[in-house]
């Protein structure tokens, strides 16, 4: 996933593989955001963030956003070549070219944020590109393969999402 946030005119995007669904009603997710991440301070101070799903075409972007920190590379976003867009009515920065975007309100949980670097977000809005997600489900098997989501394993090694299977 790519996690973006903005506070006081400063915006940033980081890669975060450890994002997970948490609840349906209201929809919530978790993201592990290390104390060393500059993006973390933007989330803590603004109380908002976006979780977005990068595609195969964004492999190098995900790697770049996850291996440079704005703490020591102020031009990180320019170096990575990330393009941001705005959504009317939201102060958050969204990453162009992703397949889906989840706009989250931080549910403040100071203990788990501090002890486990775990952030809870309530999803207040969500969008997806209908070339790969429509009618309430993903269409990876018929969409252009460039739309496949990427999944980090370790050491800069990723998999694209694989074949479709139906249970029953
Ligand atoms: C594939 C990948 C997955 C990552 N997943 C996480 C994660 O789940 N949580 C985290 O805190 N950092 C994760 N990182 C590391 C951050 O993205 C990295 O520390 C980044 O430089 C933080 O940027 P910032 O300091 O500009 O916010 C990941 C990096 C990569 C390359």
Tab-separated table of C-alpha atoms and ligand atoms in Angstrom:
chain	number	residue	atom	x	y	z
A	1	UNK	CA	0.000	0.000	0.000
A	2	UNK	CA	0.973	3.644	-0.283
A	3	UNK	CA	0.078	5.827	2.686
A	4	UNK	CA	-0.179	9.574	2.119
A	5	UNK	CA	-0.877	12.476	4.440
A	6	UNK	CA	-0.594	16.250	4.589
A	7	UNK	CA	-0.306	18.732	7.444
A	8	UNK	CA	0.306	22.455	7.409
A	9	UNK	CA	1.207	22.421	3.703
A	10	UNK	CA	3.657	19.523	4.032
A	11	UNK	CA	2.714	16.329	2.206
A	12	UNK	CA	4.346	12.938	2.046
A	13	UNK	CA	3.803	9.395	0.810
A	14	UNK	CA	5.364	6.200	2.195
A	15	UNK	CA	5.076	2.545	1.319
A	16	UNK	CA	3.440	0.385	3.981
A	17	UNK	CA	2.998	-3.326	3.397
A	18	UNK	CA	1.522	-3.930	6.841
A	19	UNK	CA	-1.969	-2.609	6.205
A	20	UNK	CA	-4.926	-4.762	7.107
A	21	UNK	CA	-8.720	-4.673	7.204
A	22	UNK	CA	-10.162	-4.435	10.705
A	23	UNK	CA	-13.940	-3.945	10.558
A	24	UNK	CA	-16.913	-3.585	8.195
A	25	UNK	CA	-19.384	-1.323	10.002
A	26	UNK	CA	-18.072	1.278	10.082
A	27	UNK	CA	-15.196	0.183	7.819
A	28	UNK	CA	-11.826	0.348	9.535
A	29	UNK	CA	-8.273	-0.684	8.737
A	30	UNK	CA	-4.934	-0.767	10.481
A	31	UNK	CA	-1.530	0.360	9.257
A	32	UNK	CA	1.817	-0.152	10.931
A	33	UNK	CA	3.648	3.177	10.697
A	34	UNK	CA	7.085	3.131	12.256
A	35	UNK	CA	8.263	5.946	14.517
A	36	UNK	CA	11.067	6.669	12.056
A	37	UNK	CA	8.610	7.564	9.280
A	38	UNK	CA	8.152	11.256	8.535
A	39	UNK	CA	4.640	10.472	7.255
A	40	UNK	CA	3.711	9.350	10.768
A	41	UNK	CA	4.001	12.869	12.171
A	42	UNK	CA	1.701	14.183	9.409
A	43	UNK	CA	-0.889	11.526	10.276
A	44	UNK	CA	-0.649	12.222	13.995
A	45	UNK	CA	-0.978	15.977	13.536
A	46	UNK	CA	-3.663	16.034	10.829
A	47	UNK	CA	-5.637	13.029	12.081
A	48	UNK	CA	-6.141	11.823	8.494
A	49	UNK	CA	-4.446	9.682	5.874
A	50	UNK	CA	-5.048	7.873	2.602
A	51	UNK	CA	-4.277	4.204	1.960
A	52	UNK	CA	-3.981	3.463	-1.760
A	53	UNK	CA	-3.220	0.320	-3.735
A	54	UNK	CA	-0.240	0.492	-6.090
A	55	UNK	CA	-0.199	-1.453	-9.361
A	56	UNK	CA	2.462	-3.384	-11.273
A	57	UNK	CA	3.271	-0.193	-13.175
A	58	UNK	CA	4.058	1.486	-9.846
A	59	UNK	CA	6.574	-1.083	-8.615
A	60	UNK	CA	9.567	1.265	-8.794
A	61	UNK	CA	7.484	4.060	-7.277
A	62	UNK	CA	6.523	1.880	-4.301
A	63	UNK	CA	10.137	0.858	-3.796
A	64	UNK	CA	11.347	4.473	-4.005
A	65	UNK	CA	8.701	5.782	-1.593
A	66	UNK	CA	9.647	3.020	0.837
A	67	UNK	CA	13.413	3.455	0.721
A	68	UNK	CA	13.776	7.218	1.058
A	69	UNK	CA	12.605	9.236	4.035
A	70	UNK	CA	11.598	12.865	3.869
A	71	UNK	CA	13.592	13.290	7.073
A	72	UNK	CA	16.805	13.116	5.063
A	73	UNK	CA	15.529	13.557	1.501
A	74	UNK	CA	13.285	16.642	1.400
A	75	UNK	CA	12.838	16.130	-2.383
A	76	UNK	CA	11.726	12.535	-1.895
A	77	UNK	CA	8.419	12.980	-3.744
A	78	UNK	CA	10.093	14.676	-6.723
A	79	UNK	CA	12.875	12.071	-6.768
A	80	UNK	CA	10.322	9.260	-6.755
A	81	UNK	CA	8.290	10.909	-9.515
A	82	UNK	CA	5.026	10.595	-7.619
A	83	UNK	CA	2.063	12.542	-8.987
A	84	UNK	CA	-0.545	13.694	-6.465
A	85	UNK	CA	-4.115	14.834	-7.034
A	86	UNK	CA	-6.785	16.471	-4.919
A	87	UNK	CA	-10.309	15.321	-4.185
A	88	UNK	CA	-12.779	18.196	-3.776
A	89	UNK	CA	-13.685	18.719	-0.126
A	90	UNK	CA	-10.665	16.826	1.206
A	91	UNK	CA	-7.350	18.288	2.356
A	92	UNK	CA	-5.542	14.998	1.668
A	93	UNK	CA	-3.061	14.217	-1.132
A	94	UNK	CA	-3.992	11.222	-3.321
A	95	UNK	CA	-1.511	9.294	-5.496
A	96	UNK	CA	-2.285	9.177	-9.226
A	97	UNK	CA	-2.274	5.827	-11.022
A	98	UNK	CA	-3.289	3.620	-8.097
A	99	UNK	CA	-6.164	1.170	-8.461
A	100	UNK	CA	-8.067	2.168	-5.295
A	101	UNK	CA	-7.983	4.834	-2.609
A	102	UNK	CA	-9.265	4.627	0.972
A	103	UNK	CA	-9.628	7.948	2.767
A	104	UNK	CA	-9.188	7.401	6.492
A	105	UNK	CA	-9.882	9.322	9.636
A	106	UNK	CA	-7.422	8.414	12.380
A	107	UNK	CA	-9.056	6.708	15.348
A	108	UNK	CA	-6.703	7.926	18.072
A	109	UNK	CA	-5.330	4.984	20.062
A	110	UNK	CA	-2.229	6.435	21.724
A	111	UNK	CA	-1.272	3.214	23.487
A	112	UNK	CA	-1.169	0.957	20.421
A	113	UNK	CA	0.355	3.725	18.301
A	114	UNK	CA	3.170	4.067	20.788
A	115	UNK	CA	3.603	0.413	21.788
A	116	UNK	CA	3.074	-1.283	18.390
A	117	UNK	CA	3.266	1.556	15.819
A	118	UNK	CA	-0.254	0.466	14.889
A	119	UNK	CA	-2.636	3.092	13.529
A	120	UNK	CA	-6.388	2.557	13.214
A	121	UNK	CA	-8.229	4.376	10.450
A	122	UNK	CA	-11.945	4.629	9.868
A	123	UNK	CA	-12.569	4.641	6.127
A	124	UNK	CA	-14.756	7.651	5.396
A	125	UNK	CA	-14.688	7.351	1.587
A	126	UNK	CA	-13.321	4.939	-0.990
A	127	UNK	CA	-12.819	4.959	-4.744
A	128	UNK	CA	-11.499	2.475	-7.291
A	129	UNK	CA	-10.605	2.555	-10.973
A	130	UNK	CA	-13.425	0.787	-12.813
A	131	UNK	CA	-10.984	-0.693	-15.324
A	132	UNK	CA	-10.077	-3.177	-12.573
A	133	UNK	CA	-12.750	-2.847	-9.848
A	134	UNK	CA	-16.485	-2.613	-10.584
A	135	UNK	CA	-19.780	-4.238	-9.514
A	136	UNK	CA	-18.335	-4.626	-6.037
A	137	UNK	CA	-15.365	-6.788	-6.967
A	138	UNK	CA	-11.942	-6.935	-8.548
A	139	UNK	CA	-11.558	-7.983	-12.220
A	140	UNK	CA	-7.845	-8.788	-12.289
A	141	UNK	CA	-8.399	-11.810	-14.574
A	142	UNK	CA	-9.809	-9.712	-17.436
A	143	UNK	CA	-8.162	-6.339	-16.816
A	144	UNK	CA	-4.846	-5.399	-18.378
A	145	UNK	CA	-2.123	-7.122	-16.283
A	146	UNK	CA	-0.609	-3.727	-15.549
A	147	UNK	CA	-3.533	-3.186	-13.141
A	148	UNK	CA	-2.527	-6.076	-10.887
A	149	UNK	CA	-1.749	-5.087	-7.332
A	150	UNK	CA	1.771	-5.672	-6.002
A	151	UNK	CA	2.617	-7.465	-2.777
A	152	UNK	CA	5.962	-7.152	-1.061
A	153	UNK	CA	7.550	-10.333	0.276
A	154	UNK	CA	10.994	-9.241	1.478
A	155	UNK	CA	14.111	-7.463	0.333
A	156	UNK	CA	12.551	-5.518	-2.512
A	157	UNK	CA	10.968	-8.673	-3.942
A	158	UNK	CA	7.294	-8.397	-4.924
A	159	UNK	CA	4.551	-10.545	-6.427
A	160	UNK	CA	1.716	-9.358	-8.643
A	161	UNK	CA	-1.653	-10.705	-7.537
A	162	UNK	CA	-2.240	-14.119	-9.076
A	163	UNK	CA	-4.967	-16.253	-10.626
A	164	UNK	CA	-8.644	-16.038	-9.699
A	165	UNK	CA	-10.276	-18.908	-7.779
A	166	UNK	CA	-13.848	-19.343	-6.574
A	167	UNK	CA	-14.791	-21.411	-3.562
A	168	UNK	CA	-17.621	-23.945	-3.653
B	1	LIG	C1	7.807	-2.716	0.266
B	1	LIG	C2	7.926	-1.869	1.502
B	1	LIG	C3	7.008	-2.027	2.528
B	1	LIG	C4	7.092	-1.242	3.693
B	1	LIG	N1	6.166	-1.403	4.673
B	1	LIG	C5	6.221	-0.613	5.779
B	1	LIG	C6	5.230	-0.712	6.784
B	1	LIG	O1	4.277	-1.499	6.702
B	1	LIG	N2	5.331	0.109	7.862
B	1	LIG	C7	6.364	1.017	7.996
B	1	LIG	O2	6.406	1.752	8.992
B	1	LIG	N3	7.319	1.137	7.048
B	1	LIG	C8	7.258	0.356	5.942
B	1	LIG	N4	8.193	0.495	4.964
B	1	LIG	C9	9.282	1.480	5.145
B	1	LIG	C10	8.841	2.925	4.872
B	1	LIG	O3	8.129	3.029	3.669
B	1	LIG	C11	10.099	3.808	4.855
B	1	LIG	O4	10.612	3.874	6.164
B	1	LIG	C12	9.913	5.190	4.271
B	1	LIG	O5	11.176	5.717	3.980
B	1	LIG	C13	9.187	6.158	5.178
B	1	LIG	O6	9.126	7.385	4.491
B	1	LIG	P1	8.960	8.790	5.240
B	1	LIG	O7	9.951	8.838	6.356
B	1	LIG	O8	9.252	9.816	4.175
B	1	LIG	O9	7.544	8.843	5.727
B	1	LIG	C14	8.129	-0.275	3.812
B	1	LIG	C15	9.071	-0.130	2.763
B	1	LIG	C16	8.967	-0.918	1.624
B	1	LIG	C17	9.966	-0.742	0.508
